[in-house]
Amino acid sequence: MSDTTSNTVTTQSMFLTVNGVQYPVTIDPGRNLLSVLRTEIGLTGTKEGCDDCECGACMVLLDGQPINSCSYLAAQTQGREITTIEGIAPSPDEMDPLQANILEAGGVQCGFCTPGMILSASALLERNPHPSKEEVQIGLSGNLCRCTGYARIVDAVHRTAEQTSDGSTNE
Ligand code: FES
Ligand code: FES
């Protein structure tokens, strides 16, 4: 990382590793990750809702752990792996099972919460491949949805776990 200072403006040149690709960026060190992802890298699947760590619309994975990118400095992610919704699908022509199941279940209405919801669910299934529905609800509690009432999303995540597990999913 290199610093450039002119008068009162200081910028940092660094690389962000997003979905396996290294992106060079030169940014104000105070900028949050959400802003850099959307405006410097052009990955607009990550949404800005509350901008205050409350809604989960801006959720991404950092080294596999969900974080609210509105409240995380981009400069702190140097050398770490960021996954956004654009990196979840196995290929451009194929949806991740979570995407397919949430869509099929009618868990997408306006869609604003969907990227963060899917990343949160992905991290949940990674740490707990056999969650009960209550555990899915708890796992998604940091993601707000104003449209669906949550039940269809929870069902779809639970169904995904059943499909991808050995069948020992809790009820
Ligand atoms: S925009 Fe980051 S938590 Fe709401
Ligand atoms: S589908 Fe609209 S906020 Fe969740």
Short mmCIF file of C-alpha atoms and ligand atoms in Angstrom, two decimals:
data_model
loop_
_atom_site.label_atom_id
_atom_site.label_comp_id
_atom_site.label_asym_id
_atom_site.label_seq_id
_atom_site.Cartn_x
_atom_site.Cartn_y
_atom_site.Cartn_z
CA MET A 1 0.00 0.00 0.00
CA SER A 2 1.40 3.46 -0.84
CA ASP A 3 0.30 6.84 0.45
CA THR A 4 0.09 10.02 -1.63
CA THR A 5 -0.34 13.35 0.15
CA SER A 6 -1.07 16.66 -1.58
CA ASN A 7 -2.02 19.57 0.65
CA THR A 8 -4.71 18.12 2.90
CA VAL A 9 -5.77 15.18 0.73
CA THR A 10 -4.20 11.78 1.41
CA THR A 11 -4.91 8.79 -0.78
CA GLN A 12 -3.81 5.20 -0.60
CA SER A 13 -3.00 2.96 -3.54
CA MET A 14 -3.83 -0.65 -2.83
CA PHE A 15 -5.31 -3.81 -4.25
CA LEU A 16 -8.67 -5.22 -3.30
CA THR A 17 -9.23 -8.90 -4.00
CA VAL A 18 -12.87 -9.30 -4.93
CA ASN A 19 -14.34 -12.58 -6.17
CA GLY A 20 -10.82 -13.84 -6.87
CA VAL A 21 -9.79 -10.82 -8.96
CA GLN A 22 -7.27 -8.20 -7.84
CA TYR A 23 -8.40 -4.61 -8.43
CA PRO A 24 -5.96 -1.70 -8.06
CA VAL A 25 -7.61 1.31 -6.40
CA THR A 26 -6.40 4.68 -5.16
CA ILE A 27 -8.73 5.86 -2.46
CA ASP A 28 -9.20 8.11 0.53
CA PRO A 29 -8.34 5.83 3.47
CA GLY A 30 -11.56 6.87 5.21
CA ARG A 31 -13.81 5.42 2.53
CA ASN A 32 -15.98 2.48 3.35
CA LEU A 33 -15.81 -0.77 1.45
CA LEU A 34 -19.36 -0.41 0.10
CA SER A 35 -18.56 2.84 -1.65
CA VAL A 36 -15.33 1.49 -3.16
CA LEU A 37 -16.99 -1.69 -4.40
CA ARG A 38 -19.79 0.20 -6.08
CA THR A 39 -18.04 3.28 -7.47
CA GLU A 40 -14.39 2.30 -8.00
CA ILE A 41 -14.82 -1.35 -8.97
CA GLY A 42 -18.31 -1.14 -10.47
CA LEU A 43 -19.83 -4.04 -8.56
CA THR A 44 -23.25 -2.60 -7.82
CA GLY A 45 -24.91 -5.81 -6.60
CA THR A 46 -23.99 -4.78 -3.06
CA LYS A 47 -26.68 -2.33 -1.95
CA GLU A 48 -26.69 0.72 0.27
CA GLY A 49 -29.65 0.81 2.63
CA CYS A 50 -29.31 2.39 6.04
CA ASP A 51 -25.57 3.18 5.80
CA ASP A 52 -25.54 2.58 9.56
CA CYS A 53 -24.92 -1.13 10.14
CA GLU A 54 -28.61 -1.87 10.65
CA CYS A 55 -30.10 -3.44 7.51
CA GLY A 56 -27.59 -5.88 5.99
CA ALA A 57 -28.22 -4.72 2.41
CA CYS A 58 -24.51 -4.00 2.06
CA MET A 59 -23.37 -7.39 3.32
CA VAL A 60 -20.33 -9.04 1.73
CA LEU A 61 -18.07 -11.83 2.88
CA LEU A 62 -14.58 -11.00 4.13
CA ASP A 63 -12.47 -14.13 4.35
CA GLY A 64 -15.79 -16.00 4.39
CA GLN A 65 -17.31 -14.00 7.25
CA PRO A 66 -20.29 -11.70 6.65
CA ILE A 67 -19.64 -8.02 7.29
CA ASN A 68 -21.62 -4.85 6.69
CA SER A 69 -19.50 -3.14 4.07
CA CYS A 70 -21.02 0.27 4.87
CA SER A 71 -19.25 0.17 8.20
CA TYR A 72 -15.92 -1.33 7.17
CA LEU A 73 -12.97 0.62 5.82
CA ALA A 74 -11.86 -0.54 2.40
CA ALA A 75 -8.25 0.03 3.48
CA GLN A 76 -8.63 -2.70 6.10
CA THR A 77 -9.34 -5.33 3.47
CA GLN A 78 -5.94 -5.26 1.77
CA GLY A 79 -4.66 -8.83 1.40
CA ARG A 80 -8.01 -10.36 2.31
CA GLU A 81 -10.64 -12.13 0.19
CA ILE A 82 -13.87 -10.26 -0.45
CA THR A 83 -16.88 -12.05 -1.90
CA THR A 84 -19.81 -10.08 -3.27
CA ILE A 85 -23.07 -11.29 -4.76
CA GLU A 86 -21.42 -11.19 -8.20
CA GLY A 87 -19.06 -13.94 -7.02
CA ILE A 88 -21.62 -16.34 -5.58
CA ALA A 89 -22.79 -18.09 -8.74
CA PRO A 90 -20.58 -20.92 -10.04
CA SER A 91 -20.67 -19.48 -13.58
CA PRO A 92 -22.37 -16.63 -15.47
CA ASP A 93 -24.96 -19.11 -16.77
CA GLU A 94 -25.71 -20.86 -13.49
CA MET A 95 -27.22 -19.69 -10.24
CA ASP A 96 -26.02 -20.72 -6.81
CA PRO A 97 -28.62 -23.07 -5.21
CA LEU A 98 -29.47 -20.35 -2.69
CA GLN A 99 -30.23 -17.91 -5.50
CA ALA A 100 -32.33 -20.47 -7.37
CA ASN A 101 -34.30 -21.57 -4.32
CA ILE A 102 -35.01 -18.06 -3.01
CA LEU A 103 -36.16 -17.01 -6.45
CA GLU A 104 -38.35 -20.09 -6.89
CA ALA A 105 -39.87 -19.70 -3.42
CA GLY A 106 -41.00 -16.13 -4.16
CA GLY A 107 -38.47 -14.73 -1.70
CA VAL A 108 -37.54 -11.90 -4.06
CA GLN A 109 -39.90 -8.97 -4.43
CA CYS A 110 -38.12 -5.63 -4.81
CA GLY A 111 -34.85 -7.53 -4.51
CA PHE A 112 -33.04 -4.87 -2.54
CA CYS A 113 -32.30 -7.14 0.40
CA THR A 114 -31.56 -10.20 -1.72
CA PRO A 115 -27.78 -9.90 -2.28
CA GLY A 116 -27.07 -9.39 1.42
CA MET A 117 -29.55 -12.09 2.37
CA ILE A 118 -27.87 -14.61 0.07
CA LEU A 119 -24.38 -13.82 1.34
CA SER A 120 -25.57 -14.10 4.92
CA ALA A 121 -27.25 -17.43 4.16
CA SER A 122 -24.16 -18.69 2.36
CA ALA A 123 -21.99 -17.96 5.40
CA LEU A 124 -24.58 -19.62 7.65
CA LEU A 125 -24.59 -22.83 5.61
CA GLU A 126 -20.81 -22.82 5.54
CA ARG A 127 -20.57 -22.81 9.35
CA ASN A 128 -23.72 -24.86 9.93
CA PRO A 129 -24.66 -27.10 6.98
CA HIS A 130 -27.70 -28.54 8.81
CA PRO A 131 -29.53 -25.58 10.36
CA SER A 132 -33.02 -25.80 11.78
CA LYS A 133 -35.51 -23.18 10.58
CA GLU A 134 -35.00 -21.32 13.84
CA GLU A 135 -31.26 -21.33 13.25
CA VAL A 136 -31.85 -19.96 9.74
CA GLN A 137 -34.01 -17.18 11.22
CA ILE A 138 -31.28 -16.32 13.70
CA GLY A 139 -28.61 -16.53 11.01
CA LEU A 140 -30.50 -14.03 8.85
CA SER A 141 -31.45 -11.71 11.69
CA GLY A 142 -28.97 -9.07 10.53
CA ASN A 143 -30.72 -8.78 7.16
CA LEU A 144 -33.90 -6.73 6.98
CA CYS A 145 -36.56 -7.30 4.31
CA ARG A 146 -39.48 -4.91 4.05
CA CYS A 147 -41.34 -6.92 1.38
CA THR A 148 -41.57 -10.65 1.95
CA GLY A 149 -42.22 -11.27 5.63
CA TYR A 150 -39.14 -13.53 5.68
CA ALA A 151 -40.93 -16.92 5.70
CA ARG A 152 -40.27 -17.72 2.03
CA ILE A 153 -36.64 -16.77 2.35
CA VAL A 154 -36.18 -18.88 5.49
CA ASP A 155 -37.91 -21.83 3.82
CA ALA A 156 -35.70 -21.50 0.75
CA VAL A 157 -32.50 -21.41 2.78
CA HIS A 158 -33.65 -24.42 4.79
CA ARG A 159 -34.51 -26.26 1.58
CA THR A 160 -31.09 -25.48 0.16
CA ALA A 161 -29.49 -27.01 3.24
CA GLU A 162 -31.60 -30.13 2.80
CA GLN A 163 -30.65 -30.43 -0.86
CA THR A 164 -26.95 -30.00 -0.27
CA SER A 165 -26.66 -32.02 2.95
CA ASP A 166 -26.85 -35.71 3.69
CA GLY A 167 -30.48 -35.37 4.74
CA SER A 168 -29.84 -34.91 8.44
CA THR A 169 -31.17 -31.35 8.50
CA ASN A 170 -32.99 -30.39 11.69
CA GLU A 171 -36.65 -29.30 11.57
S1 FES B 1 -26.34 -0.25 4.37
FE1 FES B 1 -24.93 -1.31 5.58
S2 FES B 1 -26.12 -2.25 7.13
FE2 FES B 1 -27.53 -1.03 6.01
S1 FES B 2 -37.52 -8.23 -1.28
FE1 FES B 2 -37.76 -6.09 -0.95
S2 FES B 2 -36.58 -5.70 0.85
FE2 FES B 2 -36.55 -7.87 0.64
#
